[in-house]
Every structure is written in C-alpha cells, then in structure tokens.
C-alpha positions in Angstrom: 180.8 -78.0 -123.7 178.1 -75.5 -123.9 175.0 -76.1 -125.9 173.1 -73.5 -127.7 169.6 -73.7 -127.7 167.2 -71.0 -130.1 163.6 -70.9 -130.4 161.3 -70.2 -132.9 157.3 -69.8 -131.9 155.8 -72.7 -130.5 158.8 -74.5 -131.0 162.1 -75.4 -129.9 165.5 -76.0 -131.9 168.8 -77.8 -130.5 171.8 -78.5 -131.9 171.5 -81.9 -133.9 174.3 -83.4 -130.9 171.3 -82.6 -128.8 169.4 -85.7 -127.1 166.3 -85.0 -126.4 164.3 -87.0 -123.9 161.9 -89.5 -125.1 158.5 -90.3 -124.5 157.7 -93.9 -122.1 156.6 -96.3 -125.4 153.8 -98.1 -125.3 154.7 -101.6 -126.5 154.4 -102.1 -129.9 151.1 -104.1 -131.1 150.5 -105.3 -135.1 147.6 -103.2 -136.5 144.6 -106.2 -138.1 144.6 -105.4 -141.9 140.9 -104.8 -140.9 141.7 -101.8 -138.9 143.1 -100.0 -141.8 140.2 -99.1 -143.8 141.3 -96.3 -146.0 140.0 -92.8 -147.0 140.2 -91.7 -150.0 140.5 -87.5 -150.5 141.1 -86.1 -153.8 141.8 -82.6 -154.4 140.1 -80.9 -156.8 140.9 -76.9 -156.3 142.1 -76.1 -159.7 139.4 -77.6 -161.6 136.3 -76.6 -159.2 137.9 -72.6 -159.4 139.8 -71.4 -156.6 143.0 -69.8 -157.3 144.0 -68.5 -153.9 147.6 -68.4 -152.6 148.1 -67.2 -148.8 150.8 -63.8 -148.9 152.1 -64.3 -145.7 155.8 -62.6 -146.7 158.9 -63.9 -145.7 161.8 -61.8 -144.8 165.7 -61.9 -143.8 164.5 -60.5 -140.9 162.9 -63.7 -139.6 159.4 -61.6 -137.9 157.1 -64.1 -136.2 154.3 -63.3 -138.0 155.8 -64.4 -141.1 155.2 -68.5 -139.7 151.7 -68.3 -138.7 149.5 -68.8 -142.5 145.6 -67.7 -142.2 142.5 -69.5 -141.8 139.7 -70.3 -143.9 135.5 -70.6 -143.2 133.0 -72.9 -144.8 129.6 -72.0 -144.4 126.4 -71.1 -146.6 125.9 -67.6 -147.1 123.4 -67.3 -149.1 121.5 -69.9 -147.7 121.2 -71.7 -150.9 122.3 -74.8 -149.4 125.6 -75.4 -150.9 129.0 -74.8 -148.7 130.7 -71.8 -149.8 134.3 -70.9 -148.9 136.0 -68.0 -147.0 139.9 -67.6 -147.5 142.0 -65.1 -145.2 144.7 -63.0 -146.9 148.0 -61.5 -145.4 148.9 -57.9 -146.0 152.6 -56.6 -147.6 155.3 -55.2 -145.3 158.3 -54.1 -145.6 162.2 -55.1 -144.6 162.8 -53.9 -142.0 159.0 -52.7 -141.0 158.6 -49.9 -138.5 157.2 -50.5 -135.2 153.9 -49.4 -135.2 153.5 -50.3 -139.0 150.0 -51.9 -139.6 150.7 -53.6 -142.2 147.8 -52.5 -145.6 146.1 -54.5 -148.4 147.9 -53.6 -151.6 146.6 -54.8 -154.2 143.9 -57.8 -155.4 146.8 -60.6 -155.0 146.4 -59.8 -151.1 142.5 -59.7 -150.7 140.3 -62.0 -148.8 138.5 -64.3 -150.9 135.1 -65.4 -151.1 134.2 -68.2 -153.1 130.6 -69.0 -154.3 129.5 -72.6 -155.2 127.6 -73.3 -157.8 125.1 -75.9 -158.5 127.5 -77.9 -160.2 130.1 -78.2 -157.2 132.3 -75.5 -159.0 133.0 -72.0 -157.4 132.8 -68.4 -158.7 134.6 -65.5 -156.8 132.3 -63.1 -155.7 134.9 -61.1 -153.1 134.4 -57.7 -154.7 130.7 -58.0 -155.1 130.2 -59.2 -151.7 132.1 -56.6 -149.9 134.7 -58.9 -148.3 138.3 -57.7 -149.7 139.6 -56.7 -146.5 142.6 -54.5 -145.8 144.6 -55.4 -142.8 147.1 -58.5 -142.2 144.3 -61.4 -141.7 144.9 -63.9 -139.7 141.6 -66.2 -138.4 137.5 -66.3 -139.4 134.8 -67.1 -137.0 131.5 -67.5 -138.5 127.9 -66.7 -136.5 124.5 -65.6 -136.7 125.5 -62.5 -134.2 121.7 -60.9 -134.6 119.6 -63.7 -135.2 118.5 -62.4 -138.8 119.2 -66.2 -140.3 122.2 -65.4 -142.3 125.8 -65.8 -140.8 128.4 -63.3 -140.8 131.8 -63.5 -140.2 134.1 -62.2 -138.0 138.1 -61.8 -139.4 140.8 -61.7 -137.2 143.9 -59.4 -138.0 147.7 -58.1 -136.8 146.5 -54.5 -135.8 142.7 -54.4 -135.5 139.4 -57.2 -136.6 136.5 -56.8 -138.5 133.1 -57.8 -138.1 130.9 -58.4 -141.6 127.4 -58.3 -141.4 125.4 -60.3 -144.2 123.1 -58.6 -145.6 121.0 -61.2 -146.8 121.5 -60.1 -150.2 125.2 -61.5 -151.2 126.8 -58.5 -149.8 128.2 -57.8 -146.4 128.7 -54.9 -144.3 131.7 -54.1 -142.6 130.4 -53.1 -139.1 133.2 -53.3 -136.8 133.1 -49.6 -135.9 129.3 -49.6 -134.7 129.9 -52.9 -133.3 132.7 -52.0 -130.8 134.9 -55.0 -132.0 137.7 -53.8 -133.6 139.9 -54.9 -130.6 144.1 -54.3 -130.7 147.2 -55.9 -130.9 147.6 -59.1 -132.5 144.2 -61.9 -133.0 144.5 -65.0 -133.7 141.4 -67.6 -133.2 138.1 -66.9 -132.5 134.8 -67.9 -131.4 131.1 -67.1 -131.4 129.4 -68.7 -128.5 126.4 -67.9 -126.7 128.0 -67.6 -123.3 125.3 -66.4 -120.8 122.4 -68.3 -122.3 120.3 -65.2 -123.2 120.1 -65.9 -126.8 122.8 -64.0 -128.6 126.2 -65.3 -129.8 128.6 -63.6 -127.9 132.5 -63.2 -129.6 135.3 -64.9 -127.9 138.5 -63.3 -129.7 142.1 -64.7 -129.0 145.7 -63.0 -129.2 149.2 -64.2 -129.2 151.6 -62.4 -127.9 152.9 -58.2 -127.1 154.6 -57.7 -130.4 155.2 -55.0 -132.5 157.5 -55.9 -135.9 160.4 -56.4 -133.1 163.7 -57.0 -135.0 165.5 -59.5 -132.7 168.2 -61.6 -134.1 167.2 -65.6 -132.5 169.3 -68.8 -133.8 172.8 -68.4 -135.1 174.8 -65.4 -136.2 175.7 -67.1 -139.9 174.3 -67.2 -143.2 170.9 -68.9 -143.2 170.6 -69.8 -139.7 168.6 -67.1 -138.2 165.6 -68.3 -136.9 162.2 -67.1 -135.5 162.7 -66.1 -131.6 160.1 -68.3 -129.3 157.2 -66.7 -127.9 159.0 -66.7 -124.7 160.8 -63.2 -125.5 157.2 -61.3 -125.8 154.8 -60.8 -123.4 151.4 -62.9 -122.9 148.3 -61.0 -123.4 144.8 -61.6 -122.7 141.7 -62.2 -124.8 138.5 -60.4 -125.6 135.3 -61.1 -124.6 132.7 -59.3 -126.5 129.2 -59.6 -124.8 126.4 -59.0 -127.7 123.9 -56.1 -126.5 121.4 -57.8 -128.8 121.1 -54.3 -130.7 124.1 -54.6 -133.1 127.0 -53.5 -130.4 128.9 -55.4 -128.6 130.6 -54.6 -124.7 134.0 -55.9 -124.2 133.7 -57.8 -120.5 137.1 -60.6 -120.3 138.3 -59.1 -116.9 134.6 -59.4 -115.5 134.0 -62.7 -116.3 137.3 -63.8 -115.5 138.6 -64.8 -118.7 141.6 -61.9 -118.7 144.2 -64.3 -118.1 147.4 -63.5 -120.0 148.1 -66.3 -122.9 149.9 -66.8 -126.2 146.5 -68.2 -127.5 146.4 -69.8 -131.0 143.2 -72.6 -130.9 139.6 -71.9 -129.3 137.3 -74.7 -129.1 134.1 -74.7 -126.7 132.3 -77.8 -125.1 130.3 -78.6 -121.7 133.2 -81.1 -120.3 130.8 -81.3 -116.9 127.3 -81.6 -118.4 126.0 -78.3 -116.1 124.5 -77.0 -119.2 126.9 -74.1 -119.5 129.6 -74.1 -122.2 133.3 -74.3 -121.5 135.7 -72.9 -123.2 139.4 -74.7 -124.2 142.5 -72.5 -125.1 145.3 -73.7 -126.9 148.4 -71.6 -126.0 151.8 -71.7 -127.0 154.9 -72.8 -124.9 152.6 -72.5 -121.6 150.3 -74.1 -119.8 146.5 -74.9 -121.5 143.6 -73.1 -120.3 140.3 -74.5 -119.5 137.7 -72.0 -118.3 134.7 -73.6 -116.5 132.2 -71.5 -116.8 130.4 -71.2 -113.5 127.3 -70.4 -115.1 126.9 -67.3 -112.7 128.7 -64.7 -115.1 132.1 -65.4 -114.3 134.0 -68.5 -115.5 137.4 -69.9 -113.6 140.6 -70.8 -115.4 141.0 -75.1 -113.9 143.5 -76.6 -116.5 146.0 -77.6 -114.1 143.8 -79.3 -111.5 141.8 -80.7 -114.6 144.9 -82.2 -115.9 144.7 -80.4 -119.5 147.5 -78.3 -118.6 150.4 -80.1 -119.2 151.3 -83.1 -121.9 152.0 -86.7 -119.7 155.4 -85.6 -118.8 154.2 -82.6 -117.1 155.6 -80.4 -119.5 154.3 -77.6 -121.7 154.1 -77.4 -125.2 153.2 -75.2 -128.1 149.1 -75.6 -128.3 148.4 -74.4 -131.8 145.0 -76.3 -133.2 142.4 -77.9 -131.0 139.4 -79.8 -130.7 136.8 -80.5 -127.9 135.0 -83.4 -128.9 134.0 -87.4 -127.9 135.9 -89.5 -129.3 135.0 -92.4 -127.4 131.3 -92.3 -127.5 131.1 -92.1 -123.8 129.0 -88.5 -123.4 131.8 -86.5 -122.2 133.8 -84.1 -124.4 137.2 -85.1 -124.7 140.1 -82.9 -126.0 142.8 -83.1 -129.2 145.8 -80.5 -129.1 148.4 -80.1 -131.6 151.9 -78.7 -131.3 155.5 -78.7 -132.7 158.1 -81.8 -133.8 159.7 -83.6 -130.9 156.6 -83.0 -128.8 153.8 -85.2 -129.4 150.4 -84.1 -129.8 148.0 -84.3 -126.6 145.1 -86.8 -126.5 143.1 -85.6 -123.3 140.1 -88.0 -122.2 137.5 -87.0 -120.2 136.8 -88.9 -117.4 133.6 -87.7 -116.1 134.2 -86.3 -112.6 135.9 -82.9 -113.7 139.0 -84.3 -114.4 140.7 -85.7 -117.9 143.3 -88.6 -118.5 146.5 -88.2 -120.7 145.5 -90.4 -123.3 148.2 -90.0 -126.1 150.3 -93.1 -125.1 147.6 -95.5 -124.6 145.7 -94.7 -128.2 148.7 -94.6 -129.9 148.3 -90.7 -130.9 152.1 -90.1 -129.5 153.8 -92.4 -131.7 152.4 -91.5 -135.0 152.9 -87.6 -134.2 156.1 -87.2 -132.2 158.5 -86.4 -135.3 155.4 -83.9 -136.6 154.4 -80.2 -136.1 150.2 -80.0 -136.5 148.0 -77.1 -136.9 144.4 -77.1 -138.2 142.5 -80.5 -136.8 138.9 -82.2 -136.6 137.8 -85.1 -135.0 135.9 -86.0 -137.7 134.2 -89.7 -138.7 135.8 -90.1 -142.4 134.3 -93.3 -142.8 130.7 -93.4 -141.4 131.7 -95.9 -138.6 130.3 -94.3 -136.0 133.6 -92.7 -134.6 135.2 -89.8 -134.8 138.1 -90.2 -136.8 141.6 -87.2 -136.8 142.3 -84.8 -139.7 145.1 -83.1 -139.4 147.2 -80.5 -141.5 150.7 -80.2 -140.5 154.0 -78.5 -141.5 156.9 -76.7 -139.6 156.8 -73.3 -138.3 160.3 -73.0 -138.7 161.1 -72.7 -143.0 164.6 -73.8 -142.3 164.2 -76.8 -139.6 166.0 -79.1 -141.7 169.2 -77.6 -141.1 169.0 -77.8 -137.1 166.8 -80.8 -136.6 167.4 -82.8 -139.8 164.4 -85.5 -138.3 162.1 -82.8 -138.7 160.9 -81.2 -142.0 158.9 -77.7 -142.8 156.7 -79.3 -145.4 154.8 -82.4 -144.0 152.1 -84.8 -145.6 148.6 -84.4 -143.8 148.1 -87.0 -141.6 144.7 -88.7 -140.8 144.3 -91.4 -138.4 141.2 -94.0 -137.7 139.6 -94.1 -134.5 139.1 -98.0 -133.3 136.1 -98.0 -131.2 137.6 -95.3 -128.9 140.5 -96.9 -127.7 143.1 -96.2 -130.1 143.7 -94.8 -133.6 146.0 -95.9 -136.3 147.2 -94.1 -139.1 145.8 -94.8 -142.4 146.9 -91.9 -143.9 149.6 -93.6 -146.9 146.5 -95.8 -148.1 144.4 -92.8 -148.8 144.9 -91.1 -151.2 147.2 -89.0 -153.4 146.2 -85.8 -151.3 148.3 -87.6 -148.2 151.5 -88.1 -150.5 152.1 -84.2 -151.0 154.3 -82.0 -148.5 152.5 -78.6 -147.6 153.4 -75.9 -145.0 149.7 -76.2 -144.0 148.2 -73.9 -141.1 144.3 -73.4 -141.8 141.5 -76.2 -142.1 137.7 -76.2 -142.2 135.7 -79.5 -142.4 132.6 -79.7 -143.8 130.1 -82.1 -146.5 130.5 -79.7 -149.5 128.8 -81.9 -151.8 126.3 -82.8 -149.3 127.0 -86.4 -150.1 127.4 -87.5 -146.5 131.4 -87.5 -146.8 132.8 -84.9 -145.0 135.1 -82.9 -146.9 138.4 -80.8 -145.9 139.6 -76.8 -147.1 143.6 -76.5 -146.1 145.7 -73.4 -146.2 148.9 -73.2 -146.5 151.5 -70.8 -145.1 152.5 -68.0 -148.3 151.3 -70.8 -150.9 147.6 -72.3 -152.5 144.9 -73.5 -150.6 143.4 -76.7 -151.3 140.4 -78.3 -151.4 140.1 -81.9 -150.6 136.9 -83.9 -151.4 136.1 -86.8 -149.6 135.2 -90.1 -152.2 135.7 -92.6 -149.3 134.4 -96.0 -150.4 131.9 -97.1 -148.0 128.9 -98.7 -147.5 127.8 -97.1 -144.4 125.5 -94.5 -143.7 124.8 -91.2 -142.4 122.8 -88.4 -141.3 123.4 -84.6 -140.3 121.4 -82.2 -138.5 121.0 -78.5 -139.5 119.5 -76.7 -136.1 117.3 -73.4 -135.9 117.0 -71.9 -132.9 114.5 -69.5 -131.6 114.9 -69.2 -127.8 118.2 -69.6 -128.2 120.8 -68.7 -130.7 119.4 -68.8 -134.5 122.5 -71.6 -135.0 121.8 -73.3 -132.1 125.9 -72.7 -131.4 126.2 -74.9 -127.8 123.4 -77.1 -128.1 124.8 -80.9 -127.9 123.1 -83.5 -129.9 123.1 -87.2 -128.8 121.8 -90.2 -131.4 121.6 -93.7 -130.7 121.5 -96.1 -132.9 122.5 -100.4 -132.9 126.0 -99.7 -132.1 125.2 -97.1 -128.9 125.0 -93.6 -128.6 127.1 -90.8 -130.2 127.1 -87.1 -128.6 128.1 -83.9 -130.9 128.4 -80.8 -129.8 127.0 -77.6 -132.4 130.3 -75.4 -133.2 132.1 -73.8 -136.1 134.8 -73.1 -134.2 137.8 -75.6 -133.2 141.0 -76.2 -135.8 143.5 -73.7 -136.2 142.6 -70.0 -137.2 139.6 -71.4 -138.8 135.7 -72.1 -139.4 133.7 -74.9 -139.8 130.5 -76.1 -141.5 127.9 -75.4 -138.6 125.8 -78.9 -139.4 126.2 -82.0 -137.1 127.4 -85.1 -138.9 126.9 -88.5 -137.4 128.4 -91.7 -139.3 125.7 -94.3 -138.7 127.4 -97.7 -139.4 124.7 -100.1 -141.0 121.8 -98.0 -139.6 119.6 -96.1 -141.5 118.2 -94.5 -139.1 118.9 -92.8 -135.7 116.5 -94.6 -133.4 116.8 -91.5 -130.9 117.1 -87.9 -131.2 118.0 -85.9 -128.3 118.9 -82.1 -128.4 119.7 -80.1 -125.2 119.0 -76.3 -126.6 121.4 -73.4 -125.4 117.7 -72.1 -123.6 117.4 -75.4 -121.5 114.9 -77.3 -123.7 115.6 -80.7 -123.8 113.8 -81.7 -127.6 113.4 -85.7 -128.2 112.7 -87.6 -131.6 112.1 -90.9 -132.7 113.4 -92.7 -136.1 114.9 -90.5 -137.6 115.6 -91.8 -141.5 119.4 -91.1 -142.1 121.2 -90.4 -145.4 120.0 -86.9 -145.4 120.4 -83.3 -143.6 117.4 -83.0 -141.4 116.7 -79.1 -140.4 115.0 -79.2 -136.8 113.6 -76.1 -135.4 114.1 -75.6 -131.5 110.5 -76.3 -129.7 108.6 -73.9 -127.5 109.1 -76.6 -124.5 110.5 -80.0 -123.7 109.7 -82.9 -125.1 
C-alpha cells in the first residue's frame, strides 16, 4: 500500500494510518505543587481601545501566504514613556491572483495601525495622523533608532517591497524607503536592526521566505475540502538582505559581502554574542531546513556554523520548520542559549549553550519536548513572568494548516497559548491551565511582542492572530518579588544601545540580558531590559558591555523601577 504524503509550509501532513516516529521520553517525574506557581494574564483589548483584526484572506486556492498572520511592535514613540502599539495589516487579492500581482491596501479595514496610549493605560488610534497606513501586503516590524536622533522608527516588512518610517519626533513619520535604498524584493518576513560592524549605526538585517509569486499549485487531495497549502519545499530558498547604514539616511545593501547570502526560507531573526568575542551573532529560524547561525568574525564578514554548532538540527538530527525564535540565557550561566518553534508532531528545540562554541539539545532533558510535541508555535519570549529570577517561555501557537483536523485529527488549527516556568534552569513545566482565562481560549496566533505596558514591573504580552483580532494580554501575576529594568542611551554606540548585554547580580547569582527588539515571530519588542529580582531590592552589580567596547560598572542599584543609564565616555 502506498502512502500519500502533502505538505503545507513548515509543516508536514500524513494520512491519519500514518505512524510517525516518536521522540526517546524522558522518564516521567511528578511536578512539586511548589513548582507550579501560576501567572495570571488578563486580556483587556476591547475595553483599553483596540479594534484591530489581521486581513490576511483566505482563498479556495490555498496560496501560502494566506497561513502566515502579521506581526506587531511595542515601543514608545513619542517618548512619553508609556508603550505604544504597532499592528501590521495584510492587503486584498484576488481568486485566482495574477502572477506578478502586488497585492494594494484597499481601504481603512486593511491599514496598519498605530495605537497611542494614554495616561490612563487606554489607547487612541492615531494611524492617519501619524502617517503609518501603509499600502502593500505587511507582513513583519522591526523597530530602531537607525540615525541616532532619539526617537525610533520602524521598519515594515511586506510581500512585494518594505518600508522604512522615519519619526519625526513630532507624532508623524516619514515614509523614507526610496531615499533610504531599502525597499528590497520578493517576499520579507522578520527583521532586525543591529549594529553589526560596531561603528555606531543600526544596520537592517531583513529576512525572506521563499521564490514565490501567487503560484496556483494544487498540494493535498483532489476532493472537496482537502486541498492544502504546498510545503516550502516546492519554491526556491532565497537569501536575505543586509542593509549597511551610511550614517547619512541611506543605506548599502552588502549580504553577499559579509557572507550572509546564504539561500533560506527564513521566518525568525534573533541576535546574541553566543562566544563572548564582543561581536553580535546572528540566529535564523528557517523553515523545513537546516538553522543558520552566522558567527560574525568581527572582520566584516560573518560564517554560516549551525551544523558544527549543533543548532542545525532537532536531537534526531532532523530538520524542522523554524518559525519564532529566541537567543537568550535561560539558565543564568552567561552564555546565550537558543528557543525555536515549529509545527505539531515536531517538538520545539531547546538549544543550550555550552560555552566552547558549541550548544546541547536540551529539549528532552528540560522537559520542553513533551509539553510541545502535539503543538505548532510562532511568536515566543523567554521572559521571567514571575520575577524569580529566570526567564520563563511565552508562547503563541496555532496551526498553519486551517484544516489540520481533518488529516491529523491530534492536531488542531486553533491552539491555547502556552506559557511554561523555568525551574532554576534545568527544566520548565507548564503552568499555563492555572493562569488565567487568556490560556483557556483557542487562537490561530502568529505575532507577539513582550513588553511592561503599564510599567508595573509585570511584563505584558500583544498577540496577533492569523485573519482575526489581536489581543492584548496584561500581566496581574500575584507576586511578592521584585524587579528592575534598564532603559540604555548610547552615545558612542547606537542611541538604543541594540547589542550591548547587561549582567546584574544579586543574592541568588548573576543574570545576563542581552538589549534587542527583535526575536518572536514577525515581531517587535519593548527595547528595556527586565530583570526579575527574587527577594532583592536591589541589584548589587551593574555591568554593561556597550556595542563601542566600554565596559560600564555600578553598584546598588535600588530595584522596582526603570533606571535610564547613559553610555560613559570610558570604562569603568
């Protein structure tokens, strides 16, 4: 008997007679009631003012664009303080569409959206006013200071050409893609603003997906209801673009000269120094292929090591579809470690850093592969919920494939987000039925940004989903530990001090955290550090290694409270 097997992107479908091969289990343990200290998110979009619904429109024809949602920024705009939400919009298009169709804005229920917050916590939309409608099929939103003026602008990623925003200053932005030399081609995805040759400018690290151009191939069964979205397999890899910023408001497009031209099906970006050689590093989550890791040699050039790194490949030595990604420490040990999601039946990939240029497959031992193997994950944060100390997982997960259930009844398109404790670094557990109502609800989820919107030391959680609502999820966590975040300036090196990493000790040890907004799945984060103290209230040590080199150093530093620190002239 012959078995068919269909795809859809970063996925793969089997007749339910299939068996799949299973994971080696590691032996079941009972979880201490005193491991499972609960969250508690509440979601409270309605009532704080955003009505935004993702038009990402699905059609008999089954496109593959139709699976992949948007992404969404926080940041503060307007420097006023306050975190202020980005949303990114699809575009209309027809069935069938053309090839060569790039798909257009229509009308208001398609625009970008950019929500103020008020003083009160609620949000106003101020899209028109600020400039930021849009017009192509959005996809992703990187947000960075690219010319050092002190506001942030954004960056939005499309399906036939990007734009860069410049913020005025004033609450308006100007689209200045043309000047810029950004516009790009093809189809973005993630992207990232990172200062990669430590002269003091974010540079623009902008990911695609596949060759594709509205191609109407039939994938899955020839019957009513069964056709599915073909796997990325059937297009052609492409490379990203690497934008190096002049420092005059253009930009030169340099991937094949530093190396980093490497065809991909790249969905997640995240960037971290894995090595500690004071250079960053950049981690690409790609689709049904190997992961990339490009070590950057810190001579202009980086080289692509994921395989002899061991972050290629899950513990099977198999691939899988990378779609959102983190590069963090989760284990409090100094070295970034790194989080990948991916698809039902495949696990999601727990990578540890091991310190001598090469990372363990750590999903079996902390228990990440048995809480995720039946679920499909996009936007994620290593992110401490609690205040603990460690850096806890958010994740926001749903199917790519809108009709899964009738191939792979085990598996469902609309999933419950999933967030799972982090014990000490050696193992998380999922706590994510005792906390709150928010983890009871089923979403087709793509996008997430983290961030402390109420600057209350919680950090807080902005989900798209795929062609429905957003939501915002606030974080009331009951805890009597404490906090304190970090809001960098930099002057030698980039004005958000994107790269520098930031250890604190404190009673328990040290924590390490790395300055990003990029990470998750199509999405941008709030640029602050956040650092759950525990029972401290206070960091005893400060350290901050600058993009430029400077190693700055302070002592007792009173938590419970967003300390700005401006980069020094020299070490300290």
């Amino acid at each position: 008997m012959t078995w068919k097997l269909w795809w859809g992107p970063a996925c793969f479908l089997a007749a339910a007679a299939v068996v799949l091969p299973l994971p080696p289990r590691v032996p079941a343990t009972a979880t201490p009631s005193s491991d499972l200290v609960p969250g508690n998110f509440v979601e409270v979009t309605e009532q704080d003012g955003v009505h935004f619904v993702d038009q990402s429109p699905h059609t008999a024809k089954k496109y593959l664009i139709e699976t992949m949602g948007s992404g969404v920024a926080l940041f503060d705009y307007d420097n006023d303080g306050r975190l202020d939400i980005f949303l990114v919009n699809g575009a209309p298009h027809g069935d069938p569409t053309p090839k060569g169709t790039i798909p257009r804005k229509t009308g208001p229920e398609y625009w970008n959206r950019l929500y103020h917050q008020r003083p009160d916590g609620t949000f106003e939309d101020v899209t028109e006013k600020a400039g930021l409608t849009g017009s192509g099929y959005g996809m992703g939103v990187a947000v960075g200071d690219y010319d050092n003026d002190g506001y942030d602008d954004l960056y939005v990623t499309a399906y036939g050409g990007n734009k860069l925003y410049h913020n005025n200053g004033d609450g308006t932005f100007t689209d200045v893609t043309e000047k810029a030399g950004v516009s790009g081609s093809g189809w973005s995805t993630s992207a990232a603003w990172v200062d990669l040759d430590g002269d003091g400018y974010l540079d623009l690290v902008v990911l695609r997906y596949v060759k594709w151009d509205w191609d109407d191939v039939w994938c899955g069964e020839h019957r009513e209801g069964y056709r599915g979205y073909c796997h990325p397999d059937v297009f052609p890899p492409v490379s990203m673009l690497v934008y190096h910023n002049n420092g005059n408001g253009t930009f030169t497009e340099e991937a094949h000269r530093l190396g980093l031209d490497k065809p991909a099906r790249a969905l997640g970006i995240a960037i971290a120094d894995y090595d500690g050689d004071g250079h960053p590093d950049l981690f690409i989550a790609n689709d049904s292929m190997p992961e990339f890791l490009f070590h950057n040699k810190g001579e202009g050039g980086f080289e692509e090591v994921g395989l002899e790194s061991g972050v290629a490949l899950d513990g099977e030595g198999r691939t899988y579809a990378g779609m959102g990604v983190d590069f963090s420490d989760y284990n409090n040990d100094g070295r970034p470690d790194i989080f990948v999601d991916n698809l039902g039946q495949q696990q999601y990939a727990l990578y540890q850093n091991m310190g001598t240029g090469v990372f363990s497959y750590a999903s079996y031992t902390t228990g990440i592969a048995g809480m995720t193997l039946l679920h499909s994950g996009w936007g994620t944060r290593l992110m401490d919920y609690d205040n603990d100390g460690w850096k806890d997982l958010l994740i926001a997960q749903g199917h790519d494939m809108d009709n899964i259930e009738l191939t792979a009844p085990q598996l469902h398109y609309r999933e419950r987000m999933l967030l799972a404790r982090n014990l000490a670094g050696k193992r998380f557990v999922d706590v994510s039925s005792i906390s709150g109502d928010v983890f009871q609800h089923a979403w087709a989820a793509r996008g997430m940004a983290v961030g402390d919107m109420n600057n209350d030391g919680l950090l807080d959680a902005v989900v798209t989903e795929n062609n429905g609502p957003a939501h915002i999820l606030m974080n009331e966590t009951k805890t009597s530990n404490h906090w304190i975040g970090f809001k960098l300036v930099g002057h030698r090196s980039n004005r958000d001090g994107i790269g520098a990493v930031i250890r604190i000790t404190t009673s328990q040890g040290p924590q390490w955290y790395t300055i990003t907004t990029a990470s998750s799945y199509l999405s941008s984060s709030d640029v602050r550090a956040h650092f759950g103290l525990g029972q401290d209230t206070e960091a005893t040590t400060v350290e901050i290694r600058w993009p430029s080199g400077i190693v700055q150093r302070l002592s007792h530093v009173k938590g419970d409270r967003y300390a700005r620190i401006d980069e020094a002239d020299h070490s300290s």
